[in-house]
Coordinates of C-alpha atoms and ligand atoms in Angstrom, one line a residue:
X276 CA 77.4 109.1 59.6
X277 CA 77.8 106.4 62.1
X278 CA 76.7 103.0 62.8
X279 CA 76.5 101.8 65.9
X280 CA 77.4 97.9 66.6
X281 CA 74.2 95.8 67.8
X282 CA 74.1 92.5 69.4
X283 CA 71.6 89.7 67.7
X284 CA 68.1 89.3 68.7
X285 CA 68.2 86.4 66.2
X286 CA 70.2 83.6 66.7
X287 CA 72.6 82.9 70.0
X288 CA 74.5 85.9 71.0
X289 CA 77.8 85.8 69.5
X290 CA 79.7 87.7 67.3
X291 CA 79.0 85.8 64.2
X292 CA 75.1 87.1 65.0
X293 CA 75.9 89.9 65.6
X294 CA 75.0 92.9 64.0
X295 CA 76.2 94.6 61.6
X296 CA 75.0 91.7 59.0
X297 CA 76.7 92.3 55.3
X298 CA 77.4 90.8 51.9
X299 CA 80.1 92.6 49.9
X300 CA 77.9 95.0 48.5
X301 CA 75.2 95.9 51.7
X302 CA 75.6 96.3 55.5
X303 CA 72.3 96.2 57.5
X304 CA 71.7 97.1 61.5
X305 CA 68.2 96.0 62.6
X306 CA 66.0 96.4 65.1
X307 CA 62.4 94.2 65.6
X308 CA 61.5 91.1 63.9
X309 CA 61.4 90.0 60.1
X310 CA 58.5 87.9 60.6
X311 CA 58.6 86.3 57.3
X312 CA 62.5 86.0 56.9
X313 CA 62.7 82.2 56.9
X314 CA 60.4 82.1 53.8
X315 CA 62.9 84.9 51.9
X316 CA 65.8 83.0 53.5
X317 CA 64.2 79.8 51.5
X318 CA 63.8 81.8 48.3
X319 CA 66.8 83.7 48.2
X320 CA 69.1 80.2 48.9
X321 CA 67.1 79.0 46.1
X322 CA 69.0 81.6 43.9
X323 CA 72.0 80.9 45.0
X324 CA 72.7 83.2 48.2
X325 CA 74.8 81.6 50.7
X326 CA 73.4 82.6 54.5
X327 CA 76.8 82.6 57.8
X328 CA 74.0 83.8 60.4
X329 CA 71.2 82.2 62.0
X330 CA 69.8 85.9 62.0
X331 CA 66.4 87.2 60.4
X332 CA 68.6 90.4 59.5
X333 CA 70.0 88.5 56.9
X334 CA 67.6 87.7 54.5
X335 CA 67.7 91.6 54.2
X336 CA 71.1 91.9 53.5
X337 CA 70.8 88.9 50.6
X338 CA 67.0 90.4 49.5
X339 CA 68.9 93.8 48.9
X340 CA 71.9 92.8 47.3
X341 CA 69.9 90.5 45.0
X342 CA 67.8 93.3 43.8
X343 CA 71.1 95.4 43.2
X344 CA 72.9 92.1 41.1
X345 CA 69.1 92.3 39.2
X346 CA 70.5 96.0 38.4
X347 CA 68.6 97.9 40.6
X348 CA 70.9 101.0 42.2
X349 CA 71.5 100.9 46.1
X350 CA 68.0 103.5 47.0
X351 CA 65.7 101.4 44.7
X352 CA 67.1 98.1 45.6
X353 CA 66.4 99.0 49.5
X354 CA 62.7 100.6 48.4
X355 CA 62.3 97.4 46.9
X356 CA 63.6 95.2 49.4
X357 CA 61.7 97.4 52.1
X358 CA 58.5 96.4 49.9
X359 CA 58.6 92.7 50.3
X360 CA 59.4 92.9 54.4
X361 CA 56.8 91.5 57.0
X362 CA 56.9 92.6 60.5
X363 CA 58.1 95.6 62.8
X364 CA 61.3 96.7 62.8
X365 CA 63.7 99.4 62.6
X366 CA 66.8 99.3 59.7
X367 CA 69.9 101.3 59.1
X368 CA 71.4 100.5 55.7
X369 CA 74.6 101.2 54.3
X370 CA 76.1 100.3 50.9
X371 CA 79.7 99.7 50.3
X372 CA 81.7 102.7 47.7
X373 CA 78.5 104.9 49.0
X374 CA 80.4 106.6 51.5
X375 CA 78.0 109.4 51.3
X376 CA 74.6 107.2 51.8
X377 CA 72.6 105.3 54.3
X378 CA 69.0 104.5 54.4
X379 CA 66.9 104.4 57.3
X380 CA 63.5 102.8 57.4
X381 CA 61.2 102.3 60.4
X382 CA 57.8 100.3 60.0
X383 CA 56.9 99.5 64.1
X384 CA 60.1 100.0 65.8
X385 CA 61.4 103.7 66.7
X386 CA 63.6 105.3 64.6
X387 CA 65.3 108.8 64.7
X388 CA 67.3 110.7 62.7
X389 CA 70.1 112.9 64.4
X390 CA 71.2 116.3 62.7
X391 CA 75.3 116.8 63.3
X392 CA 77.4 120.0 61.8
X393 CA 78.4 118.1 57.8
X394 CA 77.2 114.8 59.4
X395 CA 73.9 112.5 60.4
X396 CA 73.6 109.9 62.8
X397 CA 70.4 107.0 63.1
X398 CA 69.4 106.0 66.2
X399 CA 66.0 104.1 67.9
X400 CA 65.8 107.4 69.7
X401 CA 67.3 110.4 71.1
X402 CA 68.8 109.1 73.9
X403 CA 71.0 106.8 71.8
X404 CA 72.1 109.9 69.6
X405 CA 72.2 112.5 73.1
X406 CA 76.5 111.7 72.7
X407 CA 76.5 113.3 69.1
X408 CA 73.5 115.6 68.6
X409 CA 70.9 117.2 70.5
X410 CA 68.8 117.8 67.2
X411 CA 66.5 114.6 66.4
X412 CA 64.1 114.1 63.7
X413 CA 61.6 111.2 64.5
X414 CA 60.3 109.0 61.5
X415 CA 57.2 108.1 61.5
X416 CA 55.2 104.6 60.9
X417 CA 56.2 103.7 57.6
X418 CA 58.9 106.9 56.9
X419 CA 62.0 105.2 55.3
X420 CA 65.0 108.1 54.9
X421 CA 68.1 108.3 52.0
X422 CA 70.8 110.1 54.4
X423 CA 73.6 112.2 53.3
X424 CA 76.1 113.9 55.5
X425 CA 74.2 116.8 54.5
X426 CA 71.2 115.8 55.6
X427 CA 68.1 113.8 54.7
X428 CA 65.2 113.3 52.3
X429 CA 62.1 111.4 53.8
X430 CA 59.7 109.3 51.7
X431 CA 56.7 107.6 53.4
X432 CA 55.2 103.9 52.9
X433 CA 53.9 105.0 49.4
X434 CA 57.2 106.7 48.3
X435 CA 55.9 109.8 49.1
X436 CA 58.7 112.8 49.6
X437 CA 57.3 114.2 53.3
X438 CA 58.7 116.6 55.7
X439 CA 59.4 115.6 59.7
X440 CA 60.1 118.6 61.5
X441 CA 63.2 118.1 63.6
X442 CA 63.3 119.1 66.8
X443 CA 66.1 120.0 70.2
X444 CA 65.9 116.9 71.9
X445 CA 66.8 117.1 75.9
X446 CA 68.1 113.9 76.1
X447 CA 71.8 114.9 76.8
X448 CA 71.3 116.6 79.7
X449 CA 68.4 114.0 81.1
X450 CA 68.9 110.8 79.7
X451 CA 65.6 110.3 78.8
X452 CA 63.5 111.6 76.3
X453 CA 59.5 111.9 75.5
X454 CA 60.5 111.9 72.0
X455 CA 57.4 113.1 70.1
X456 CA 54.9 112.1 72.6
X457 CA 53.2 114.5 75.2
X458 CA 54.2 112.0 78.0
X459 CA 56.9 109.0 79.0
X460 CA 53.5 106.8 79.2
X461 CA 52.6 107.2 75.7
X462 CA 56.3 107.1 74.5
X463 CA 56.6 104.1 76.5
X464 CA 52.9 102.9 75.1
X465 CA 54.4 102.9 71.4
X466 CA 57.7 101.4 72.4
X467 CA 56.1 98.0 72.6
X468 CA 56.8 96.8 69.2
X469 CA 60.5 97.1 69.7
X470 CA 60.7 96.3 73.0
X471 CA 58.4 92.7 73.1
X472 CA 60.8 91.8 70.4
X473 CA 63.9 92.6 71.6
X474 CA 63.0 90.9 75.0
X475 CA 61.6 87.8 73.1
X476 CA 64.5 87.3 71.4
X477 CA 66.3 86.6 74.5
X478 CA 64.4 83.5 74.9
X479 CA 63.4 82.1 71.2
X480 CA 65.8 80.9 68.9
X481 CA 63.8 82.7 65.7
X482 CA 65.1 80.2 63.3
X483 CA 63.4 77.0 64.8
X484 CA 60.7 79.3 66.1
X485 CA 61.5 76.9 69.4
X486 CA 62.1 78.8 73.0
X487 CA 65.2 78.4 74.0
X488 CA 65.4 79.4 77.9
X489 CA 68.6 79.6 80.0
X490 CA 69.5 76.9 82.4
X491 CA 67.8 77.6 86.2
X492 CA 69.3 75.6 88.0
X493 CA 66.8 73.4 88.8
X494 CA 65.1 70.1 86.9
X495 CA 62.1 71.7 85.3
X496 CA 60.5 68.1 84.7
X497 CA 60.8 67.6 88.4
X498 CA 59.3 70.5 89.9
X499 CA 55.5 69.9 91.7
X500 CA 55.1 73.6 92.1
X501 CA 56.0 77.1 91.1
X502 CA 55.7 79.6 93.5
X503 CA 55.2 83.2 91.9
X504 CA 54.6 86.6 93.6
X505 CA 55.0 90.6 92.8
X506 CA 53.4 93.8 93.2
X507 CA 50.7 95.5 91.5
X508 CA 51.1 95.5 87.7
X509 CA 53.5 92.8 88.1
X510 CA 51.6 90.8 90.0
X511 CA 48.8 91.0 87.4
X512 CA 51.3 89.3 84.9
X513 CA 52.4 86.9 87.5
X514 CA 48.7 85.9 87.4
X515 CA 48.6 85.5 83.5
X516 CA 51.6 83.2 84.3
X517 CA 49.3 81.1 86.7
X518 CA 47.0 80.4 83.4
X519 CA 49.5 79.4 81.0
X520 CA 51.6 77.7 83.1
X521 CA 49.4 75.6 84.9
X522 CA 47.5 75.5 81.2
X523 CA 50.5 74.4 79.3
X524 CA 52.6 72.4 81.9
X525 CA 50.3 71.2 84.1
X526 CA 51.8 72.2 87.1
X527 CA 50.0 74.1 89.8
X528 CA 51.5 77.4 90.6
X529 CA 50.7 79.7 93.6
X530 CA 50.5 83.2 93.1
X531 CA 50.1 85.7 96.0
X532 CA 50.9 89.9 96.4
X533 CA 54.5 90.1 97.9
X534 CA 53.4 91.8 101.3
X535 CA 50.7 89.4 101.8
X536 CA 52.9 86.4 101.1
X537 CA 55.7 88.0 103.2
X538 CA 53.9 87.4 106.1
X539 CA 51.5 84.6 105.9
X540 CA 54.7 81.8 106.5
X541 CA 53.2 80.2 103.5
X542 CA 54.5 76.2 103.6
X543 CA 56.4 75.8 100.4
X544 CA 57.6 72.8 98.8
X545 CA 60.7 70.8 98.9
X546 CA 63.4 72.3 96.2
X547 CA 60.8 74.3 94.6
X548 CA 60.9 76.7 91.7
X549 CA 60.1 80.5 93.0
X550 CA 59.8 83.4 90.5
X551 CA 59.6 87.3 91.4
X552 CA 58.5 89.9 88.9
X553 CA 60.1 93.4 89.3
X554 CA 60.2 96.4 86.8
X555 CA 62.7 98.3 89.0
X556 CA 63.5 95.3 91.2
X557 CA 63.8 97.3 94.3
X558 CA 60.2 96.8 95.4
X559 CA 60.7 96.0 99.2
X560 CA 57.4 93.8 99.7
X561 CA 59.2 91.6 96.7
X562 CA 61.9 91.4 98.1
X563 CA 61.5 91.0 101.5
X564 CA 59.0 87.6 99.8
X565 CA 62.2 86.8 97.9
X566 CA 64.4 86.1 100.7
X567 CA 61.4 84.2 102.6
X568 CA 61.3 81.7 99.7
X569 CA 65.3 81.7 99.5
X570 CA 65.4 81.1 103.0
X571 CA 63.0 78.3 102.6
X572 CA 65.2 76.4 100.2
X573 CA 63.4 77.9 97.0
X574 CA 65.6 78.1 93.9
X575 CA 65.2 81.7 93.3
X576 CA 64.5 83.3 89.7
X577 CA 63.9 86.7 89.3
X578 CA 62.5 88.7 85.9
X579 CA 63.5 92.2 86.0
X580 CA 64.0 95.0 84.3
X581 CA 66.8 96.2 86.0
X582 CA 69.5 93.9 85.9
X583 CA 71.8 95.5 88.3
X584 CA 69.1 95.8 90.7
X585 CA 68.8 94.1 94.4
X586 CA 66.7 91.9 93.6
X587 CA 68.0 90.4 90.3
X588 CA 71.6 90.7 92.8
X589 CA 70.0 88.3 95.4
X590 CA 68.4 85.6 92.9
X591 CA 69.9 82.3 91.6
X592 CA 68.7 83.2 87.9
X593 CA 68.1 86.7 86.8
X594 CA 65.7 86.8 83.5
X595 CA 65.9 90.7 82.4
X596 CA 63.1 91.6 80.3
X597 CA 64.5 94.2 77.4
X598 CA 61.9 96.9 77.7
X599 CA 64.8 100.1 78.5
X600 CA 63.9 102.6 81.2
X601 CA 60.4 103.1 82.2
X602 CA 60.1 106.7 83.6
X603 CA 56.0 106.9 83.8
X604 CA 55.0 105.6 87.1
X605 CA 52.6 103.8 85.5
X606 CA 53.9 100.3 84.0
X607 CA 53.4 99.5 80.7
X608 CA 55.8 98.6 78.5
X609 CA 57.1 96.2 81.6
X610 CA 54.0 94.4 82.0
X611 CA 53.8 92.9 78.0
X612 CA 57.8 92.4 78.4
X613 CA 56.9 90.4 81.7
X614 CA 54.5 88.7 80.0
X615 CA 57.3 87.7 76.8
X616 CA 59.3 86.1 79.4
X617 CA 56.9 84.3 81.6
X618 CA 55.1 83.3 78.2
X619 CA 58.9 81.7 77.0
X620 CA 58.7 80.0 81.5
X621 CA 55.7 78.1 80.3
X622 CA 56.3 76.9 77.4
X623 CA 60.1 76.0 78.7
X624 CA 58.2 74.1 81.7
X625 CA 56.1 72.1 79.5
X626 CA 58.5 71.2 77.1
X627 CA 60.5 70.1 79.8
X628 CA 57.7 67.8 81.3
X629 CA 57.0 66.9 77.9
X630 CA 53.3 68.6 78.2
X631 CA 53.3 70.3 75.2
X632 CA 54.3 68.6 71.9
X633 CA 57.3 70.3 69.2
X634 CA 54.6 71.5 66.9
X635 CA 52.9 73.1 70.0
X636 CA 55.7 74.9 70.8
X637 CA 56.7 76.0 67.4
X638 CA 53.0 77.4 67.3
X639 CA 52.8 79.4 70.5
X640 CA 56.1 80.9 69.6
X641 CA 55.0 82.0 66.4
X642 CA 51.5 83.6 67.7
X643 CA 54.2 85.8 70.1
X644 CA 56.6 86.7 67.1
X645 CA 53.7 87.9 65.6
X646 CA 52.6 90.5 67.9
X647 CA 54.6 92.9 67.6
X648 CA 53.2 93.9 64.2
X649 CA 49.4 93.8 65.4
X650 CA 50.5 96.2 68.4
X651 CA 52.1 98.3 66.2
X652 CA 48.7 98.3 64.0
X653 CA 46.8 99.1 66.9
X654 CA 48.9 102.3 67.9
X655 CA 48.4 103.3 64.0
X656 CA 44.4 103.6 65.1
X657 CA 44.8 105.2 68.4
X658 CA 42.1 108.1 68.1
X659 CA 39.7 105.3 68.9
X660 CA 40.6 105.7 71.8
X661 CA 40.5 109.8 72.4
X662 CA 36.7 109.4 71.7
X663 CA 36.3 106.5 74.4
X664 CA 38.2 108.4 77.4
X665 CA 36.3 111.6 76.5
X666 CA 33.1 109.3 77.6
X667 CA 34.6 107.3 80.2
X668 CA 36.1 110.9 82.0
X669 CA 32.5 111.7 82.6
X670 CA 32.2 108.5 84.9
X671 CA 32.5 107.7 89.0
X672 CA 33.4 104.6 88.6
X673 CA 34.1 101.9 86.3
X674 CA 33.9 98.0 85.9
X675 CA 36.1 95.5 84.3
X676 CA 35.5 92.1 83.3
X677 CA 37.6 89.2 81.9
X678 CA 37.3 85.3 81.7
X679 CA 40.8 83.6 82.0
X680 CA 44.0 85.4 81.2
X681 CA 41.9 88.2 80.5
X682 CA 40.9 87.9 84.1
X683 CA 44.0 89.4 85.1
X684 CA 43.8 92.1 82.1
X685 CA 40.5 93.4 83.9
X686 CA 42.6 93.8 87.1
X687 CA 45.3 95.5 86.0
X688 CA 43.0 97.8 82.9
X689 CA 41.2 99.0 86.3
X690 CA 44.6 99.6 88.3
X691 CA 45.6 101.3 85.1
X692 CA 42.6 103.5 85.0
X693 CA 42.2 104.6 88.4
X694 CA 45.9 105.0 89.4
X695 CA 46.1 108.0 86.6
X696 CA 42.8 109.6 86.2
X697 CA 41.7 109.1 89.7
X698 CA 38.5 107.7 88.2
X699 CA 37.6 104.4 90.9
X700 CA 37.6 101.4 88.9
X701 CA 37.7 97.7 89.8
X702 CA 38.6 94.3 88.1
X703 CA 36.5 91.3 88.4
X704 CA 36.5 87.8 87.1
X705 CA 33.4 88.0 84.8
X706 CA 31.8 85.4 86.6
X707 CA 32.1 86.9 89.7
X708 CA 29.3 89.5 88.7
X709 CA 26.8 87.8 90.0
X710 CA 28.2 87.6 93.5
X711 CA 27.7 91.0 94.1
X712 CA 29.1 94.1 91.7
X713 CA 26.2 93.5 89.5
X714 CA 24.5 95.7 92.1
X715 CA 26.4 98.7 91.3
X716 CA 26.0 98.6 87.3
X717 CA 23.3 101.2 85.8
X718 CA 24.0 103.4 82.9
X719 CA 25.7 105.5 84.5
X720 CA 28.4 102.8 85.1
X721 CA 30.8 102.1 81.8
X722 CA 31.8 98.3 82.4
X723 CA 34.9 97.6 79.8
X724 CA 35.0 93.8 78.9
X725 CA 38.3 92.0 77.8
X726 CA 36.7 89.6 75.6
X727 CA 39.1 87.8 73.0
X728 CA 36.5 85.2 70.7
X729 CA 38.2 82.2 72.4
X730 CA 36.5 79.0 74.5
X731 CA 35.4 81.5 77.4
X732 CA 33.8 83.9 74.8
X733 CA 30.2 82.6 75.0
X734 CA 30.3 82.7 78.5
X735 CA 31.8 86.5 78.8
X736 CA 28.9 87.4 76.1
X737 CA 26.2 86.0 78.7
X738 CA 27.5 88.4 81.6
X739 CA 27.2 91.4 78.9
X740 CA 23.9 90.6 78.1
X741 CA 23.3 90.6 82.4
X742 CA 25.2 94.3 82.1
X743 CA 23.3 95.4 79.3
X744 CA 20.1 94.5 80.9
X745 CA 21.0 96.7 83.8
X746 CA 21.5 99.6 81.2
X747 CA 25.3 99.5 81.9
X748 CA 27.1 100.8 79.0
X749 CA 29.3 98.1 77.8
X750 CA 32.7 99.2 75.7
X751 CA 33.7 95.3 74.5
X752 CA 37.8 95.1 73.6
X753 CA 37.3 91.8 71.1
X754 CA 38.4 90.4 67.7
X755 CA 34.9 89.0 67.2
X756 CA 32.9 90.3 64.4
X757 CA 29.8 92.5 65.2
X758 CA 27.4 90.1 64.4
X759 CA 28.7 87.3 67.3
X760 CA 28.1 89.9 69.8
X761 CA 24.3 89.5 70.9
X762 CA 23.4 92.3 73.1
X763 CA 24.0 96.1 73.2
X764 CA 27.6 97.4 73.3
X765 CA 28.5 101.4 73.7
X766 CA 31.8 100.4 71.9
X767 CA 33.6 98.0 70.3
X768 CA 37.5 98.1 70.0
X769 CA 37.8 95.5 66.7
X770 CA 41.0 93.3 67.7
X771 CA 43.1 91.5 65.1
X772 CA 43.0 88.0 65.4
X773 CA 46.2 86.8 67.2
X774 CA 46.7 83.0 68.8
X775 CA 44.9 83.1 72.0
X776 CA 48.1 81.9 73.8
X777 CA 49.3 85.2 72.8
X778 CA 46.5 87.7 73.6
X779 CA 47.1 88.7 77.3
X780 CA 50.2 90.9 75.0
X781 CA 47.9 92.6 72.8
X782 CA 44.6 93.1 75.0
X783 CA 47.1 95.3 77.3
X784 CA 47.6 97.8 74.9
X785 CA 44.0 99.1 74.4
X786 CA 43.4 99.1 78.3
X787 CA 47.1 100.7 78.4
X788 CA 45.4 103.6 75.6
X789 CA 41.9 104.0 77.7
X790 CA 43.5 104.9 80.9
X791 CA 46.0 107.3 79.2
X792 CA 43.3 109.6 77.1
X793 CA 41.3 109.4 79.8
X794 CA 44.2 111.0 82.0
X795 CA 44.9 113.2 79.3
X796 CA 41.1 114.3 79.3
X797 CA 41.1 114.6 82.9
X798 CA 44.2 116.9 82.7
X799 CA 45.9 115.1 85.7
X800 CA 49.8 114.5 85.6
X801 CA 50.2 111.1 83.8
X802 CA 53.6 110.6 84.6
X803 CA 53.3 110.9 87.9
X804 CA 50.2 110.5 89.5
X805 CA 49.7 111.9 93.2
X806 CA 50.6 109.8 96.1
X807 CA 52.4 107.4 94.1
X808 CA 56.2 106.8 93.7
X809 CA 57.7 104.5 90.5
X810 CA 59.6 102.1 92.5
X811 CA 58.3 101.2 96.2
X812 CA 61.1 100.7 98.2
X813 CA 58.8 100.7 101.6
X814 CA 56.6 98.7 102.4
Ligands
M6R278 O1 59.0 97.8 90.2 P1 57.9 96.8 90.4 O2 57.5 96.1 89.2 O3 58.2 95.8 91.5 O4 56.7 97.6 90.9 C1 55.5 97.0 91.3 C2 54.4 97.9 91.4 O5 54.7 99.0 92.3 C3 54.0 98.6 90.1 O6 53.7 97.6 89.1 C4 52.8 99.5 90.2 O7 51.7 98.8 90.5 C5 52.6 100.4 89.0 N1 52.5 101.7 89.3 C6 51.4 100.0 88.2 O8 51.3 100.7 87.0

């Protein structure tokens, strides 16, 4: 069996964070968040534990072996310990004189099992196992696994025995690998519980629950103005940006599309602060704005997904979101990783302005570590959305509306929809209705509002009640109740309550779900819809 090494995602990056964590009895490898590991970290040193890591992984190690000094043997001790955990997250267990056992367990975060000749491997998927085995078997939500080297018995959340088929992965000879979805977009879709995380942790120190961003290079207390721009999805996250930022650090921020700011010899300030959002970091509109800025005396910072990139090459501070390869052209997985690292910009502007207080901070970082568990609950319920599409397939065109950082969710749930089920569909700023697309709602028009029950709420509800009026047929994505929504609604996607700094994150995923069934209804080719390429290196 084999265990391979994993850096922290709690704590500062050194080797003492690093994984594997152990106590002489238990070794862990983990991947996601144990969202309530400072309270067994509290309990646990209560009893005498002794904690060397600043990791959440930890408090596993100690919660197992405390069950196993109670007497409990190493598969009922993890069972156990598995029991009392909070959060998504992915574990590989190992015990030491067990040189014949591991446990897996996977509740959010990706987790495969890998078939060898008199051997098994774990992995978060079957590229990371495409070096030993090409035969995989996926666990599902919940699944934990008691591995032998001759293979593996599977138990789900209820301790349930189950059987996962196992299938011939072609990771090894591509790289990549759908896993057990029909397309990279889903896979990609359901990798957001590991991936938010993993890029989160890159810029929060878990322990304090305080963000804890690298140096830029420039005084963030002294900036007047941060200067953002991207390209289509990104651009939509640059805009979410726009909201907190200029919410939580009162600074204005300008946000324009890269081929628009690229030529309109936009005046920008003294020293100023200008960040570009790239999944592949190639796009040639970005970077063609990029080098305007940096040859305007712009300290450059760049969030990308691909660190080795051209763009992330020719900035002063590279921020690399952790979301792993994106193959489906359209962006998902990106954007909410985007979102993780402009979320951690805001809050380290204000803090550095002193516009946001400790308790603040320590608030809005909790609300994101959060998320990953409520994404993963809302990909446990994602038939919802099969009967949705096979409604919103039938239509021309669609609206969508959004108030605030929902705004910029309408914009890019529409460029979602239409870029891969060819179904037109256009964003607007709920208030805009009334300045014109109210003309073009009947019922024959689905209008998809972005509605979290926030300050703006009351005023989304009155431009429903104009679109219900009009016969439009409303499908509201909200964590308010039934009864708070006063007028008509087709359908209603019930959200969990999250903190409303953090919703941009979670409202993306249902949009992300509508515009892939309603591909898959349409039968067009998700992955890669016509005319359009996954990284734009023209302009
Ligand atoms: O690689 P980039 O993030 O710079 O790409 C920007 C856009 O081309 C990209 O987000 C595009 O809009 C996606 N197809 C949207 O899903």
């Amino acid at each position: 069996m084999a265990l391979v090494t994993r850096w922290a995602t709690h704590g500062r990056p050194t080797e003492r964070n690093a994984h594997p964590h152990m106590t002489a009895q238990v070794s862990v490898v983990h991947n996601g968040i144990i969202e309530n590991f400072r309270e067994l970290r509290a309990d646990l040193e209560a009893k005498g534990h002794t904690f060397e890591t600043d990791t959440d992984t930890e408090a596993v190690v100690h919660l197992i072996t405390h069950e196993m000094q109670n007497g409990l043997g190493p598969v009922e001790a993890a069972r156990a310990a598995l029991k009392q955990l909070r959060g998504a997250f992915a574990l590989g267990i190992i015990f030491a004189g067990q040189d014949d056992l591991m446990i897996a367990a996977r509740q959010g975060s990706p987790l495969a099992l890998g078939h060898g000749t008199g051997e098994m491997y774990l992995g978060s998927d079957a590229i990371a196992l495409a070096p030993f085995t090409d035969t995989i078997t996926y666990l599902e939500e919940g699944d934990w696994a008691v591995m032998h080297r001759s293979g593996a018995e599977i138990f789900d959340r209820d301790g349930r025995r189950v059987d996962r088929p196992s299938v011939k992965s072609v990771a090894s000879s591509l790289l990549v690998d759908k896993g057990n979805h029909r397309h990279f977009m889903a896979k990609e879709i359901h990798e957001q519980p590991e991936v938010i995380p993993n890029t989160l942790a890159n810029y929060i120190d878990m322990v304090t629950a305080r963000v804890n961003f690298p140096d830029l290079g420039i005084d963030l207390a002294s900036i007047n103005r941060v200067t953002i721009s991207a390209c289509g999805t990104a651009y939509y996250a640059g805009l979410v940006a726009k909201y907190w930022i200029e919410r939580i650090a009162r600074v204005p921020v300008e946000i324009d599309v890269a081929s628009e700011m690229r030529y309109r010899e936009a005046p920008l300030p003294k020293d100023g602060l200008a960040v570009f959002v790239s999944q592949s970091g190639e796009t040639a509109d970005t970077l063609a704005t990029l080098r305007y800025c940096k040859a305007n005396g712009q300290r450059i910072a760049s969030i990308v997904n691909v660190r080795t990139s051209t763009i992330a090459r020719e900035s002063d501070a590279v921020l690399p979101t952790l979301a792993g390869p994106e193959i489906g052209v359209a962006s998902t997985k990106a954007f909410t990783c985007q979102l993780s690292v402009l979320a951690c910009l805001a809050v380290a502007i204000g803090r550095a302005r002193g516009t946001i207080s400790a308790e603040q901070e320590v608030e809005i970082v909790n609300g994101l570590i959060e998320l990953p568990r409520h994404i993963a609950a809302l990909l446990r319920n994602e038939q919802t959305f099969v009967a949705i599409a096979q409604d919103l397939s039938k239509a021309r065109d669609v609206l969508y509306l959004g108030r605030g950082t929902s705004y910029p969710l309408a914009l890019e749930g529409a460029l979602k929809l239409k870029e891969i089920s060819y179904i037109h569909a256009e964003g607007y700023a709920a208030g805009e209705l009334k300045h014109g697309p109210i003309a073009l709602i009947d019922e024959n028009v689905p209008v998809i509002v972005v509605a979290p029950e926030d300050d703006l709420f009351e005023k989304t509800i009155s431009n429903m009640q104009e679109v219900a009026a009009r016969g439009g047929q409303i499908i509201l994505i909200s964590d308010a109740l039934p009864e708070k929504i006063s007028c008509k609604v087709a359908a209603h996607i019930l959200m969990p309550k999250v903190s409303s700094f953090a919703t941009p994150l979670l409202y993306a995923v249902p949009t992300q779900l509508i515009a892939y069934h309603t591909a898959v209804v349409m039968g067009t080719d998700v992955d890669q819809p016509r005319n359009l390429a996954k990284s734009v290196t023209v302009e």
